[in-house]
Amino acid sequence: MHDASAPLPIVVLISGSGSNLQAIIDAAARKELSVEIRAVISNNPSAFGLERARRAGIPALALDHKAFPDRDVFDTALQTMIDRFEPALVVLAGFMRILGPGFVTHYLGRMLNIHPSLLPAFAGLDTHNRALEAGMREHGASVHFVTNELDGGPVIVQARVPILPDDNVKTLAQRVLVQEHHIYPVVIHWFAEGRLQLDQEHNQVVLDGTPLTSPVDYTDADNNPQTTYPDPQ
Ligand code: GAR
């Protein structure tokens, strides 16, 4: 069990821009979040998030899934790489590979994911396009514990955004990302403080000793655009 007075050792997995990673790095720098990011690992060697990690002085490693014959071999190599850093929590932040049951079971209760929809709506890919196509009035993001059901683990927090009449995938994704950057550091902070657990028997989130009957709504009503973290040109 992690000593809540020490920074929580975490490893962050990414595949792309790493704007959620940046939000975590910045929240930690502002002391809103007591974590020690021991490593950032990407399956995509050209992910910009690796550069964000390097700039923050965090070990940045690539493990290209294309170099592995199948998912199991990749998962095993990834697990070995992660466990060298002995994290108390694995944070999936835009990690776009499906992880197999052995890997997920190994980190059960200590692995979080952020997903760009109001789960259980729009699990899987292409969430913004699908929300627009479905004529939804509202969309958002969810942070959940990772279980063996794809994007189906118990949801901890959600944040909502309206879908506006002239929205396209880009404008909607941007509005959702602002909320992602708001909620992910908060959930990691709760975990670091020892306030958050996965009750594996009941597949339920426990926050402050109480099972959640529905996700906590943590929408940032100001929708503060300063936290968009675009890739530098
Ligand atoms: C985020 O919108 C995240 O929710 C999504 O990828 C984006 C990564 O952005 N994740 C998934 O779709 C997972 N299935 P980022 O690299 O800028 O943090």
JSON list of C-alpha atoms and ligand atoms in Angstrom, two decimals:
[
{"chain": "A", "resi": 1, "resn": "MET", "atom": "CA", "xyz": [0.00, 0.00, 0.00]},
{"chain": "A", "resi": 2, "resn": "HIS", "atom": "CA", "xyz": [1.33, 3.41, -0.98]},
{"chain": "A", "resi": 3, "resn": "ASP", "atom": "CA", "xyz": [2.24, 5.84, 1.83]},
{"chain": "A", "resi": 4, "resn": "ALA", "atom": "CA", "xyz": [-0.09, 8.77, 1.08]},
{"chain": "A", "resi": 5, "resn": "SER", "atom": "CA", "xyz": [2.39, 11.31, 2.49]},
{"chain": "A", "resi": 6, "resn": "ALA", "atom": "CA", "xyz": [4.93, 10.51, -0.30]},
{"chain": "A", "resi": 7, "resn": "PRO", "atom": "CA", "xyz": [4.35, 11.46, -3.96]},
{"chain": "A", "resi": 8, "resn": "LEU", "atom": "CA", "xyz": [2.56, 8.64, -5.79]},
{"chain": "A", "resi": 9, "resn": "PRO", "atom": "CA", "xyz": [4.90, 6.92, -8.26]},
{"chain": "A", "resi": 10, "resn": "ILE", "atom": "CA", "xyz": [3.13, 6.71, -11.62]},
{"chain": "A", "resi": 11, "resn": "VAL", "atom": "CA", "xyz": [3.89, 5.64, -15.19]},
{"chain": "A", "resi": 12, "resn": "VAL", "atom": "CA", "xyz": [1.95, 7.31, -18.00]},
{"chain": "A", "resi": 13, "resn": "LEU", "atom": "CA", "xyz": [1.22, 5.52, -21.29]},
{"chain": "A", "resi": 14, "resn": "ILE", "atom": "CA", "xyz": [0.56, 7.61, -24.38]},
{"chain": "A", "resi": 15, "resn": "SER", "atom": "CA", "xyz": [0.29, 7.25, -28.15]},
{"chain": "A", "resi": 16, "resn": "GLY", "atom": "CA", "xyz": [-0.03, 10.79, -29.43]},
{"chain": "A", "resi": 17, "resn": "SER", "atom": "CA", "xyz": [0.04, 14.47, -28.55]},
{"chain": "A", "resi": 18, "resn": "GLY", "atom": "CA", "xyz": [0.11, 13.92, -24.80]},
{"chain": "A", "resi": 19, "resn": "SER", "atom": "CA", "xyz": [-1.97, 16.94, -23.88]},
{"chain": "A", "resi": 20, "resn": "ASN", "atom": "CA", "xyz": [-3.45, 14.99, -20.97]},
{"chain": "A", "resi": 21, "resn": "LEU", "atom": "CA", "xyz": [0.09, 14.10, -19.92]},
{"chain": "A", "resi": 22, "resn": "GLN", "atom": "CA", "xyz": [0.90, 17.82, -20.04]},
{"chain": "A", "resi": 23, "resn": "ALA", "atom": "CA", "xyz": [-2.08, 18.59, -17.83]},
{"chain": "A", "resi": 24, "resn": "ILE", "atom": "CA", "xyz": [-0.80, 16.04, -15.29]},
{"chain": "A", "resi": 25, "resn": "ILE", "atom": "CA", "xyz": [2.77, 17.41, -15.46]},
{"chain": "A", "resi": 26, "resn": "ASP", "atom": "CA", "xyz": [1.50, 20.97, -14.97]},
{"chain": "A", "resi": 27, "resn": "ALA", "atom": "CA", "xyz": [-0.87, 20.08, -12.13]},
{"chain": "A", "resi": 28, "resn": "ALA", "atom": "CA", "xyz": [2.01, 18.32, -10.37]},
{"chain": "A", "resi": 29, "resn": "ALA", "atom": "CA", "xyz": [4.25, 21.38, -10.91]},
{"chain": "A", "resi": 30, "resn": "ARG", "atom": "CA", "xyz": [1.52, 23.55, -9.38]},
{"chain": "A", "resi": 31, "resn": "LYS", "atom": "CA", "xyz": [1.44, 21.10, -6.43]},
{"chain": "A", "resi": 32, "resn": "GLU", "atom": "CA", "xyz": [-2.21, 20.30, -7.05]},
{"chain": "A", "resi": 33, "resn": "LEU", "atom": "CA", "xyz": [-1.23, 16.71, -7.47]},
{"chain": "A", "resi": 34, "resn": "SER", "atom": "CA", "xyz": [1.35, 14.75, -5.51]},
{"chain": "A", "resi": 35, "resn": "VAL", "atom": "CA", "xyz": [2.85, 12.38, -8.08]},
{"chain": "A", "resi": 36, "resn": "GLU", "atom": "CA", "xyz": [6.28, 11.36, -9.24]},
{"chain": "A", "resi": 37, "resn": "ILE", "atom": "CA", "xyz": [6.02, 10.59, -12.95]},
{"chain": "A", "resi": 38, "resn": "ARG", "atom": "CA", "xyz": [8.71, 7.92, -13.16]},
{"chain": "A", "resi": 39, "resn": "ALA", "atom": "CA", "xyz": [8.35, 7.33, -16.90]},
{"chain": "A", "resi": 40, "resn": "VAL", "atom": "CA", "xyz": [6.28, 8.08, -19.97]},
{"chain": "A", "resi": 41, "resn": "ILE", "atom": "CA", "xyz": [6.00, 5.19, -22.42]},
{"chain": "A", "resi": 42, "resn": "SER", "atom": "CA", "xyz": [4.60, 5.36, -25.94]},
{"chain": "A", "resi": 43, "resn": "ASN", "atom": "CA", "xyz": [3.84, 2.58, -28.42]},
{"chain": "A", "resi": 44, "resn": "ASN", "atom": "CA", "xyz": [4.33, 5.23, -31.09]},
{"chain": "A", "resi": 45, "resn": "PRO", "atom": "CA", "xyz": [7.98, 6.38, -31.24]},
{"chain": "A", "resi": 46, "resn": "SER", "atom": "CA", "xyz": [7.05, 9.70, -32.89]},
{"chain": "A", "resi": 47, "resn": "ALA", "atom": "CA", "xyz": [4.37, 10.66, -30.35]},
{"chain": "A", "resi": 48, "resn": "PHE", "atom": "CA", "xyz": [4.75, 14.31, -29.40]},
{"chain": "A", "resi": 49, "resn": "GLY", "atom": "CA", "xyz": [4.00, 13.38, -25.80]},
{"chain": "A", "resi": 50, "resn": "LEU", "atom": "CA", "xyz": [7.49, 11.83, -25.55]},
{"chain": "A", "resi": 51, "resn": "GLU", "atom": "CA", "xyz": [8.91, 15.27, -26.30]},
{"chain": "A", "resi": 52, "resn": "ARG", "atom": "CA", "xyz": [6.69, 16.80, -23.62]},
{"chain": "A", "resi": 53, "resn": "ALA", "atom": "CA", "xyz": [8.10, 14.26, -21.14]},
{"chain": "A", "resi": 54, "resn": "ARG", "atom": "CA", "xyz": [11.71, 14.99, -22.12]},
{"chain": "A", "resi": 55, "resn": "ARG", "atom": "CA", "xyz": [11.14, 18.73, -21.71]},
{"chain": "A", "resi": 56, "resn": "ALA", "atom": "CA", "xyz": [9.85, 18.04, -18.20]},
{"chain": "A", "resi": 57, "resn": "GLY", "atom": "CA", "xyz": [12.90, 15.89, -17.39]},
{"chain": "A", "resi": 58, "resn": "ILE", "atom": "CA", "xyz": [10.89, 12.67, -17.27]},
{"chain": "A", "resi": 59, "resn": "PRO", "atom": "CA", "xyz": [12.31, 9.42, -18.77]},
{"chain": "A", "resi": 60, "resn": "ALA", "atom": "CA", "xyz": [10.58, 9.00, -22.15]},
{"chain": "A", "resi": 61, "resn": "LEU", "atom": "CA", "xyz": [10.57, 5.54, -23.69]},
{"chain": "A", "resi": 62, "resn": "ALA", "atom": "CA", "xyz": [9.15, 4.12, -26.90]},
{"chain": "A", "resi": 63, "resn": "LEU", "atom": "CA", "xyz": [8.04, 0.53, -27.32]},
{"chain": "A", "resi": 64, "resn": "ASP", "atom": "CA", "xyz": [6.88, 0.18, -30.89]},
{"chain": "A", "resi": 65, "resn": "HIS", "atom": "CA", "xyz": [4.11, -2.42, -31.04]},
{"chain": "A", "resi": 66, "resn": "LYS", "atom": "CA", "xyz": [4.90, -2.98, -34.73]},
{"chain": "A", "resi": 67, "resn": "ALA", "atom": "CA", "xyz": [8.19, -4.63, -33.70]},
{"chain": "A", "resi": 68, "resn": "PHE", "atom": "CA", "xyz": [6.31, -7.42, -31.88]},
{"chain": "A", "resi": 69, "resn": "PRO", "atom": "CA", "xyz": [4.76, -10.53, -33.45]},
{"chain": "A", "resi": 70, "resn": "ASP", "atom": "CA", "xyz": [1.51, -10.35, -31.48]},
{"chain": "A", "resi": 71, "resn": "ARG", "atom": "CA", "xyz": [-0.37, -8.59, -28.73]},
{"chain": "A", "resi": 72, "resn": "ASP", "atom": "CA", "xyz": [0.70, -10.97, -25.96]},
{"chain": "A", "resi": 73, "resn": "VAL", "atom": "CA", "xyz": [4.41, -10.53, -26.63]},
{"chain": "A", "resi": 74, "resn": "PHE", "atom": "CA", "xyz": [3.99, -6.74, -26.80]},
{"chain": "A", "resi": 75, "resn": "ASP", "atom": "CA", "xyz": [1.95, -6.70, -23.58]},
{"chain": "A", "resi": 76, "resn": "THR", "atom": "CA", "xyz": [4.59, -8.75, -21.75]},
{"chain": "A", "resi": 77, "resn": "ALA", "atom": "CA", "xyz": [7.40, -6.44, -22.90]},
{"chain": "A", "resi": 78, "resn": "LEU", "atom": "CA", "xyz": [5.34, -3.39, -21.92]},
{"chain": "A", "resi": 79, "resn": "GLN", "atom": "CA", "xyz": [4.59, -4.83, -18.50]},
{"chain": "A", "resi": 80, "resn": "THR", "atom": "CA", "xyz": [8.29, -5.57, -17.92]},
{"chain": "A", "resi": 81, "resn": "MET", "atom": "CA", "xyz": [9.20, -2.02, -18.96]},
{"chain": "A", "resi": 82, "resn": "ILE", "atom": "CA", "xyz": [6.54, -0.47, -16.70]},
{"chain": "A", "resi": 83, "resn": "ASP", "atom": "CA", "xyz": [7.36, -2.62, -13.67]},
{"chain": "A", "resi": 84, "resn": "ARG", "atom": "CA", "xyz": [11.00, -1.57, -13.72]},
{"chain": "A", "resi": 85, "resn": "PHE", "atom": "CA", "xyz": [9.71, 1.81, -12.52]},
{"chain": "A", "resi": 86, "resn": "GLU", "atom": "CA", "xyz": [7.58, 0.24, -9.73]},
{"chain": "A", "resi": 87, "resn": "PRO", "atom": "CA", "xyz": [4.56, 2.52, -10.19]},
{"chain": "A", "resi": 88, "resn": "ALA", "atom": "CA", "xyz": [1.66, 2.46, -7.76]},
{"chain": "A", "resi": 89, "resn": "LEU", "atom": "CA", "xyz": [-0.58, 3.62, -10.62]},
{"chain": "A", "resi": 90, "resn": "VAL", "atom": "CA", "xyz": [-0.52, 3.24, -14.40]},
{"chain": "A", "resi": 91, "resn": "VAL", "atom": "CA", "xyz": [-2.20, 6.14, -16.22]},
{"chain": "A", "resi": 92, "resn": "LEU", "atom": "CA", "xyz": [-3.46, 5.60, -19.76]},
{"chain": "A", "resi": 93, "resn": "ALA", "atom": "CA", "xyz": [-3.52, 9.05, -21.35]},
{"chain": "A", "resi": 94, "resn": "GLY", "atom": "CA", "xyz": [-4.48, 8.69, -24.99]},
{"chain": "A", "resi": 95, "resn": "PHE", "atom": "CA", "xyz": [-2.93, 5.21, -25.22]},
{"chain": "A", "resi": 96, "resn": "MET", "atom": "CA", "xyz": [-4.50, 3.75, -28.35]},
{"chain": "A", "resi": 97, "resn": "ARG", "atom": "CA", "xyz": [-3.64, 0.05, -28.04]},
{"chain": "A", "resi": 98, "resn": "ILE", "atom": "CA", "xyz": [-6.03, -2.55, -26.67]},
{"chain": "A", "resi": 99, "resn": "LEU", "atom": "CA", "xyz": [-4.39, -4.33, -23.73]},
{"chain": "A", "resi": 100, "resn": "GLY", "atom": "CA", "xyz": [-4.90, -8.05, -23.21]},
{"chain": "A", "resi": 101, "resn": "PRO", "atom": "CA", "xyz": [-6.45, -9.75, -20.16]},
{"chain": "A", "resi": 102, "resn": "GLY", "atom": "CA", "xyz": [-3.14, -10.77, -18.56]},
{"chain": "A", "resi": 103, "resn": "PHE", "atom": "CA", "xyz": [-1.87, -7.20, -18.64]},
{"chain": "A", "resi": 104, "resn": "VAL", "atom": "CA", "xyz": [-5.15, -5.72, -17.40]},
{"chain": "A", "resi": 105, "resn": "THR", "atom": "CA", "xyz": [-5.42, -8.24, -14.57]},
{"chain": "A", "resi": 106, "resn": "HIS", "atom": "CA", "xyz": [-1.84, -7.49, -13.48]},
{"chain": "A", "resi": 107, "resn": "TYR", "atom": "CA", "xyz": [-2.75, -3.79, -12.98]},
{"chain": "A", "resi": 108, "resn": "LEU", "atom": "CA", "xyz": [-6.36, -4.25, -11.86]},
{"chain": "A", "resi": 109, "resn": "GLY", "atom": "CA", "xyz": [-7.30, -1.54, -9.39]},
{"chain": "A", "resi": 110, "resn": "ARG", "atom": "CA", "xyz": [-4.16, 0.46, -10.20]},
{"chain": "A", "resi": 111, "resn": "MET", "atom": "CA", "xyz": [-4.72, 1.47, -13.81]},
{"chain": "A", "resi": 112, "resn": "LEU", "atom": "CA", "xyz": [-6.87, 4.38, -15.00]},
{"chain": "A", "resi": 113, "resn": "ASN", "atom": "CA", "xyz": [-8.00, 5.44, -18.46]},
{"chain": "A", "resi": 114, "resn": "ILE", "atom": "CA", "xyz": [-9.54, 8.59, -19.85]},
{"chain": "A", "resi": 115, "resn": "HIS", "atom": "CA", "xyz": [-12.08, 8.19, -22.62]},
{"chain": "A", "resi": 116, "resn": "PRO", "atom": "CA", "xyz": [-13.57, 10.95, -24.78]},
{"chain": "A", "resi": 117, "resn": "SER", "atom": "CA", "xyz": [-17.27, 10.23, -24.26]},
{"chain": "A", "resi": 118, "resn": "LEU", "atom": "CA", "xyz": [-19.87, 9.96, -21.55]},
{"chain": "A", "resi": 119, "resn": "LEU", "atom": "CA", "xyz": [-19.51, 6.21, -21.01]},
{"chain": "A", "resi": 120, "resn": "PRO", "atom": "CA", "xyz": [-21.27, 3.86, -21.46]},
{"chain": "A", "resi": 121, "resn": "ALA", "atom": "CA", "xyz": [-22.16, 5.88, -24.57]},
{"chain": "A", "resi": 122, "resn": "PHE", "atom": "CA", "xyz": [-19.63, 5.63, -27.41]},
{"chain": "A", "resi": 123, "resn": "ALA", "atom": "CA", "xyz": [-17.07, 3.14, -26.16]},
{"chain": "A", "resi": 124, "resn": "GLY", "atom": "CA", "xyz": [-14.33, 2.53, -28.74]},
{"chain": "A", "resi": 125, "resn": "LEU", "atom": "CA", "xyz": [-13.00, 4.87, -31.38]},
{"chain": "A", "resi": 126, "resn": "ASP", "atom": "CA", "xyz": [-14.26, 7.93, -33.29]},
{"chain": "A", "resi": 127, "resn": "THR", "atom": "CA", "xyz": [-16.37, 9.09, -30.37]},
{"chain": "A", "resi": 128, "resn": "HIS", "atom": "CA", "xyz": [-16.80, 12.74, -31.39]},
{"chain": "A", "resi": 129, "resn": "ASN", "atom": "CA", "xyz": [-17.95, 11.89, -34.90]},
{"chain": "A", "resi": 130, "resn": "ARG", "atom": "CA", "xyz": [-20.35, 9.29, -33.57]},
{"chain": "A", "resi": 131, "resn": "ALA", "atom": "CA", "xyz": [-21.83, 11.72, -31.01]},
{"chain": "A", "resi": 132, "resn": "LEU", "atom": "CA", "xyz": [-22.38, 14.30, -33.78]},
{"chain": "A", "resi": 133, "resn": "GLU", "atom": "CA", "xyz": [-23.89, 11.71, -36.14]},
{"chain": "A", "resi": 134, "resn": "ALA", "atom": "CA", "xyz": [-26.23, 10.50, -33.43]},
{"chain": "A", "resi": 135, "resn": "GLY", "atom": "CA", "xyz": [-27.54, 14.05, -32.96]},
{"chain": "A", "resi": 136, "resn": "MET", "atom": "CA", "xyz": [-26.54, 14.15, -29.28]},
{"chain": "A", "resi": 137, "resn": "ARG", "atom": "CA", "xyz": [-27.08, 17.42, -27.45]},
{"chain": "A", "resi": 138, "resn": "GLU", "atom": "CA", "xyz": [-24.40, 16.62, -24.89]},
{"chain": "A", "resi": 139, "resn": "HIS", "atom": "CA", "xyz": [-21.01, 14.88, -24.94]},
{"chain": "A", "resi": 140, "resn": "GLY", "atom": "CA", "xyz": [-18.01, 14.71, -22.63]},
{"chain": "A", "resi": 141, "resn": "ALA", "atom": "CA", "xyz": [-15.26, 12.64, -21.09]},
{"chain": "A", "resi": 142, "resn": "SER", "atom": "CA", "xyz": [-14.98, 9.85, -18.52]},
{"chain": "A", "resi": 143, "resn": "VAL", "atom": "CA", "xyz": [-12.18, 8.62, -16.26]},
{"chain": "A", "resi": 144, "resn": "HIS", "atom": "CA", "xyz": [-12.53, 4.97, -15.29]},
{"chain": "A", "resi": 145, "resn": "PHE", "atom": "CA", "xyz": [-10.67, 2.05, -13.78]},
{"chain": "A", "resi": 146, "resn": "VAL", "atom": "CA", "xyz": [-9.45, -0.28, -16.51]},
{"chain": "A", "resi": 147, "resn": "THR", "atom": "CA", "xyz": [-11.00, -3.74, -16.43]},
{"chain": "A", "resi": 148, "resn": "ASN", "atom": "CA", "xyz": [-11.19, -6.45, -19.04]},
{"chain": "A", "resi": 149, "resn": "GLU", "atom": "CA", "xyz": [-14.32, -4.96, -20.58]},
{"chain": "A", "resi": 150, "resn": "LEU", "atom": "CA", "xyz": [-13.10, -2.50, -23.24]},
{"chain": "A", "resi": 151, "resn": "ASP", "atom": "CA", "xyz": [-13.91, 1.06, -22.05]},
{"chain": "A", "resi": 152, "resn": "GLY", "atom": "CA", "xyz": [-16.31, -0.68, -19.68]},
{"chain": "A", "resi": 153, "resn": "GLY", "atom": "CA", "xyz": [-14.58, -0.40, -16.28]},
{"chain": "A", "resi": 154, "resn": "PRO", "atom": "CA", "xyz": [-16.37, 1.45, -13.50]},
{"chain": "A", "resi": 155, "resn": "VAL", "atom": "CA", "xyz": [-16.48, 5.18, -14.17]},
{"chain": "A", "resi": 156, "resn": "ILE", "atom": "CA", "xyz": [-15.13, 7.51, -11.49]},
{"chain": "A", "resi": 157, "resn": "VAL", "atom": "CA", "xyz": [-15.68, 10.99, -12.89]},
{"chain": "A", "resi": 158, "resn": "GLN", "atom": "CA", "xyz": [-17.35, 12.52, -15.92]},
{"chain": "A", "resi": 159, "resn": "ALA", "atom": "CA", "xyz": [-17.39, 16.03, -17.33]},
{"chain": "A", "resi": 160, "resn": "ARG", "atom": "CA", "xyz": [-20.02, 17.24, -19.77]},
{"chain": "A", "resi": 161, "resn": "VAL", "atom": "CA", "xyz": [-20.00, 19.67, -22.66]},
{"chain": "A", "resi": 162, "resn": "PRO", "atom": "CA", "xyz": [-22.86, 20.88, -24.83]},
{"chain": "A", "resi": 163, "resn": "ILE", "atom": "CA", "xyz": [-22.85, 20.02, -28.53]},
{"chain": "A", "resi": 164, "resn": "LEU", "atom": "CA", "xyz": [-23.39, 23.28, -30.40]},
{"chain": "A", "resi": 165, "resn": "PRO", "atom": "CA", "xyz": [-25.27, 23.55, -33.71]},
{"chain": "A", "resi": 166, "resn": "ASP", "atom": "CA", "xyz": [-22.17, 24.44, -35.76]},
{"chain": "A", "resi": 167, "resn": "ASP", "atom": "CA", "xyz": [-19.83, 21.91, -34.10]},
{"chain": "A", "resi": 168, "resn": "ASN", "atom": "CA", "xyz": [-17.56, 19.67, -36.11]},
{"chain": "A", "resi": 169, "resn": "VAL", "atom": "CA", "xyz": [-15.25, 16.89, -34.87]},
{"chain": "A", "resi": 170, "resn": "LYS", "atom": "CA", "xyz": [-12.42, 19.35, -34.27]},
{"chain": "A", "resi": 171, "resn": "THR", "atom": "CA", "xyz": [-14.37, 21.95, -32.29]},
{"chain": "A", "resi": 172, "resn": "LEU", "atom": "CA", "xyz": [-16.11, 19.27, -30.25]},
{"chain": "A", "resi": 173, "resn": "ALA", "atom": "CA", "xyz": [-12.88, 17.35, -29.54]},
{"chain": "A", "resi": 174, "resn": "GLN", "atom": "CA", "xyz": [-11.27, 20.59, -28.38]},
{"chain": "A", "resi": 175, "resn": "ARG", "atom": "CA", "xyz": [-14.12, 21.37, -25.99]},
{"chain": "A", "resi": 176, "resn": "VAL", "atom": "CA", "xyz": [-13.97, 17.84, -24.58]},
{"chain": "A", "resi": 177, "resn": "LEU", "atom": "CA", "xyz": [-10.16, 17.98, -24.19]},
{"chain": "A", "resi": 178, "resn": "VAL", "atom": "CA", "xyz": [-10.42, 21.07, -22.00]},
{"chain": "A", "resi": 179, "resn": "GLN", "atom": "CA", "xyz": [-12.58, 19.03, -19.64]},
{"chain": "A", "resi": 180, "resn": "GLU", "atom": "CA", "xyz": [-10.23, 16.02, -19.85]},
{"chain": "A", "resi": 181, "resn": "HIS", "atom": "CA", "xyz": [-7.35, 18.22, -18.70]},
{"chain": "A", "resi": 182, "resn": "HIS", "atom": "CA", "xyz": [-9.50, 19.35, -15.79]},
{"chain": "A", "resi": 183, "resn": "ILE", "atom": "CA", "xyz": [-10.71, 15.97, -14.55]},
{"chain": "A", "resi": 184, "resn": "TYR", "atom": "CA", "xyz": [-7.75, 13.62, -15.02]},
{"chain": "A", "resi": 185, "resn": "PRO", "atom": "CA", "xyz": [-5.39, 15.32, -12.52]},
{"chain": "A", "resi": 186, "resn": "VAL", "atom": "CA", "xyz": [-8.26, 15.47, -10.02]},
{"chain": "A", "resi": 187, "resn": "VAL", "atom": "CA", "xyz": [-8.91, 11.73, -10.17]},
{"chain": "A", "resi": 188, "resn": "ILE", "atom": "CA", "xyz": [-5.19, 10.91, -9.95]},
{"chain": "A", "resi": 189, "resn": "HIS", "atom": "CA", "xyz": [-4.98, 13.22, -6.94]},
{"chain": "A", "resi": 190, "resn": "TRP", "atom": "CA", "xyz": [-7.82, 11.33, -5.23]},
{"chain": "A", "resi": 191, "resn": "PHE", "atom": "CA", "xyz": [-6.01, 8.04, -5.91]},
{"chain": "A", "resi": 192, "resn": "ALA", "atom": "CA", "xyz": [-2.73, 9.48, -4.59]},
{"chain": "A", "resi": 193, "resn": "GLU", "atom": "CA", "xyz": [-4.48, 10.57, -1.40]},
{"chain": "A", "resi": 194, "resn": "GLY", "atom": "CA", "xyz": [-5.78, 7.03, -0.88]},
{"chain": "A", "resi": 195, "resn": "ARG", "atom": "CA", "xyz": [-9.39, 8.15, -1.33]},
{"chain": "A", "resi": 196, "resn": "LEU", "atom": "CA", "xyz": [-10.13, 6.04, -4.37]},
{"chain": "A", "resi": 197, "resn": "GLN", "atom": "CA", "xyz": [-10.28, 2.25, -4.80]},
{"chain": "A", "resi": 198, "resn": "LEU", "atom": "CA", "xyz": [-11.71, -0.34, -7.14]},
{"chain": "A", "resi": 199, "resn": "ASP", "atom": "CA", "xyz": [-13.90, -2.86, -5.32]},
{"chain": "A", "resi": 200, "resn": "GLN", "atom": "CA", "xyz": [-13.01, -5.82, -7.53]},
{"chain": "A", "resi": 201, "resn": "GLU", "atom": "CA", "xyz": [-15.65, -8.13, -6.13]},
{"chain": "A", "resi": 202, "resn": "HIS", "atom": "CA", "xyz": [-18.51, -5.76, -6.97]},
{"chain": "A", "resi": 203, "resn": "ASN", "atom": "CA", "xyz": [-16.76, -4.04, -9.91]},
{"chain": "A", "resi": 204, "resn": "GLN", "atom": "CA", "xyz": [-17.51, -0.72, -8.26]},
{"chain": "A", "resi": 205, "resn": "VAL", "atom": "CA", "xyz": [-15.64, 2.50, -7.52]},
{"chain": "A", "resi": 206, "resn": "VAL", "atom": "CA", "xyz": [-15.19, 3.31, -3.84]},
{"chain": "A", "resi": 207, "resn": "LEU", "atom": "CA", "xyz": [-14.56, 6.99, -3.04]},
{"chain": "A", "resi": 208, "resn": "ASP", "atom": "CA", "xyz": [-13.93, 8.04, 0.55]},
{"chain": "A", "resi": 209, "resn": "GLY", "atom": "CA", "xyz": [-15.07, 4.62, 1.72]},
{"chain": "A", "resi": 210, "resn": "THR", "atom": "CA", "xyz": [-18.43, 4.80, -0.08]},
{"chain": "A", "resi": 211, "resn": "PRO", "atom": "CA", "xyz": [-19.35, 2.88, -3.24]},
{"chain": "A", "resi": 212, "resn": "LEU", "atom": "CA", "xyz": [-20.28, 5.23, -6.08]},
{"chain": "A", "resi": 213, "resn": "THR", "atom": "CA", "xyz": [-23.73, 4.58, -7.48]},
{"chain": "A", "resi": 214, "resn": "SER", "atom": "CA", "xyz": [-23.02, 6.91, -10.41]},
{"chain": "A", "resi": 215, "resn": "PRO", "atom": "CA", "xyz": [-19.95, 8.78, -11.66]},
{"chain": "A", "resi": 216, "resn": "VAL", "atom": "CA", "xyz": [-19.03, 12.06, -9.98]},
{"chain": "A", "resi": 217, "resn": "ASP", "atom": "CA", "xyz": [-19.86, 15.00, -12.27]},
{"chain": "A", "resi": 218, "resn": "TYR", "atom": "CA", "xyz": [-16.77, 17.22, -12.27]},
{"chain": "A", "resi": 219, "resn": "THR", "atom": "CA", "xyz": [-17.56, 19.52, -15.18]},
{"chain": "A", "resi": 220, "resn": "ASP", "atom": "CA", "xyz": [-15.53, 22.74, -15.28]},
{"chain": "A", "resi": 221, "resn": "ALA", "atom": "CA", "xyz": [-18.36, 25.16, -15.96]},
{"chain": "A", "resi": 222, "resn": "ASP", "atom": "CA", "xyz": [-15.91, 27.86, -17.13]},
{"chain": "A", "resi": 223, "resn": "ASN", "atom": "CA", "xyz": [-14.61, 25.50, -19.86]},
{"chain": "A", "resi": 224, "resn": "ASN", "atom": "CA", "xyz": [-11.30, 27.32, -19.49]},
{"chain": "A", "resi": 225, "resn": "PRO", "atom": "CA", "xyz": [-9.59, 27.37, -22.89]},
{"chain": "A", "resi": 226, "resn": "GLN", "atom": "CA", "xyz": [-6.16, 28.08, -21.40]},
{"chain": "A", "resi": 227, "resn": "THR", "atom": "CA", "xyz": [-5.68, 24.39, -20.83]},
{"chain": "A", "resi": 228, "resn": "THR", "atom": "CA", "xyz": [-5.80, 23.16, -24.40]},
{"chain": "A", "resi": 229, "resn": "TYR", "atom": "CA", "xyz": [-2.06, 22.37, -24.71]},
{"chain": "A", "resi": 230, "resn": "PRO", "atom": "CA", "xyz": [-1.76, 22.37, -28.51]},
{"chain": "A", "resi": 231, "resn": "ASP", "atom": "CA", "xyz": [1.28, 20.74, -30.14]},
{"chain": "A", "resi": 232, "resn": "PRO", "atom": "CA", "xyz": [3.85, 23.48, -30.79]},
{"chain": "A", "resi": 233, "resn": "GLN", "atom": "CA", "xyz": [4.34, 24.04, -34.53]},
{"chain": "B", "resi": 1, "resn": "GAR", "atom": "C1", "xyz": [-7.88, 12.10, -25.63]},
{"chain": "B", "resi": 1, "resn": "GAR", "atom": "O1", "xyz": [-9.05, 12.70, -26.13]},
{"chain": "B", "resi": 1, "resn": "GAR", "atom": "C2", "xyz": [-8.22, 10.81, -24.92]},
{"chain": "B", "resi": 1, "resn": "GAR", "atom": "O2", "xyz": [-9.42, 10.86, -24.22]},
{"chain": "B", "resi": 1, "resn": "GAR", "atom": "C3", "xyz": [-8.34, 9.87, -26.09]},
{"chain": "B", "resi": 1, "resn": "GAR", "atom": "O3", "xyz": [-7.27, 10.22, -26.93]},
{"chain": "B", "resi": 1, "resn": "GAR", "atom": "C4", "xyz": [-6.99, 11.62, -26.77]},
{"chain": "B", "resi": 1, "resn": "GAR", "atom": "C5", "xyz": [-5.53, 11.77, -26.45]},
{"chain": "B", "resi": 1, "resn": "GAR", "atom": "O4", "xyz": [-5.16, 13.11, -26.44]},
{"chain": "B", "resi": 1, "resn": "GAR", "atom": "N1", "xyz": [-8.25, 8.52, -25.69]},
{"chain": "B", "resi": 1, "resn": "GAR", "atom": "C6", "xyz": [-8.89, 7.54, -26.30]},
{"chain": "B", "resi": 1, "resn": "GAR", "atom": "O5", "xyz": [-9.59, 7.69, -27.29]},
{"chain": "B", "resi": 1, "resn": "GAR", "atom": "C7", "xyz": [-8.68, 6.16, -25.69]},
{"chain": "B", "resi": 1, "resn": "GAR", "atom": "N2", "xyz": [-9.46, 5.19, -26.36]},
{"chain": "B", "resi": 1, "resn": "GAR", "atom": "P1", "xyz": [-3.77, 13.56, -25.81]},
{"chain": "B", "resi": 1, "resn": "GAR", "atom": "O6", "xyz": [-2.71, 12.65, -26.41]},
{"chain": "B", "resi": 1, "resn": "GAR", "atom": "O7", "xyz": [-3.62, 14.98, -26.28]},
{"chain": "B", "resi": 1, "resn": "GAR", "atom": "O8", "xyz": [-3.85, 13.41, -24.31]}
]
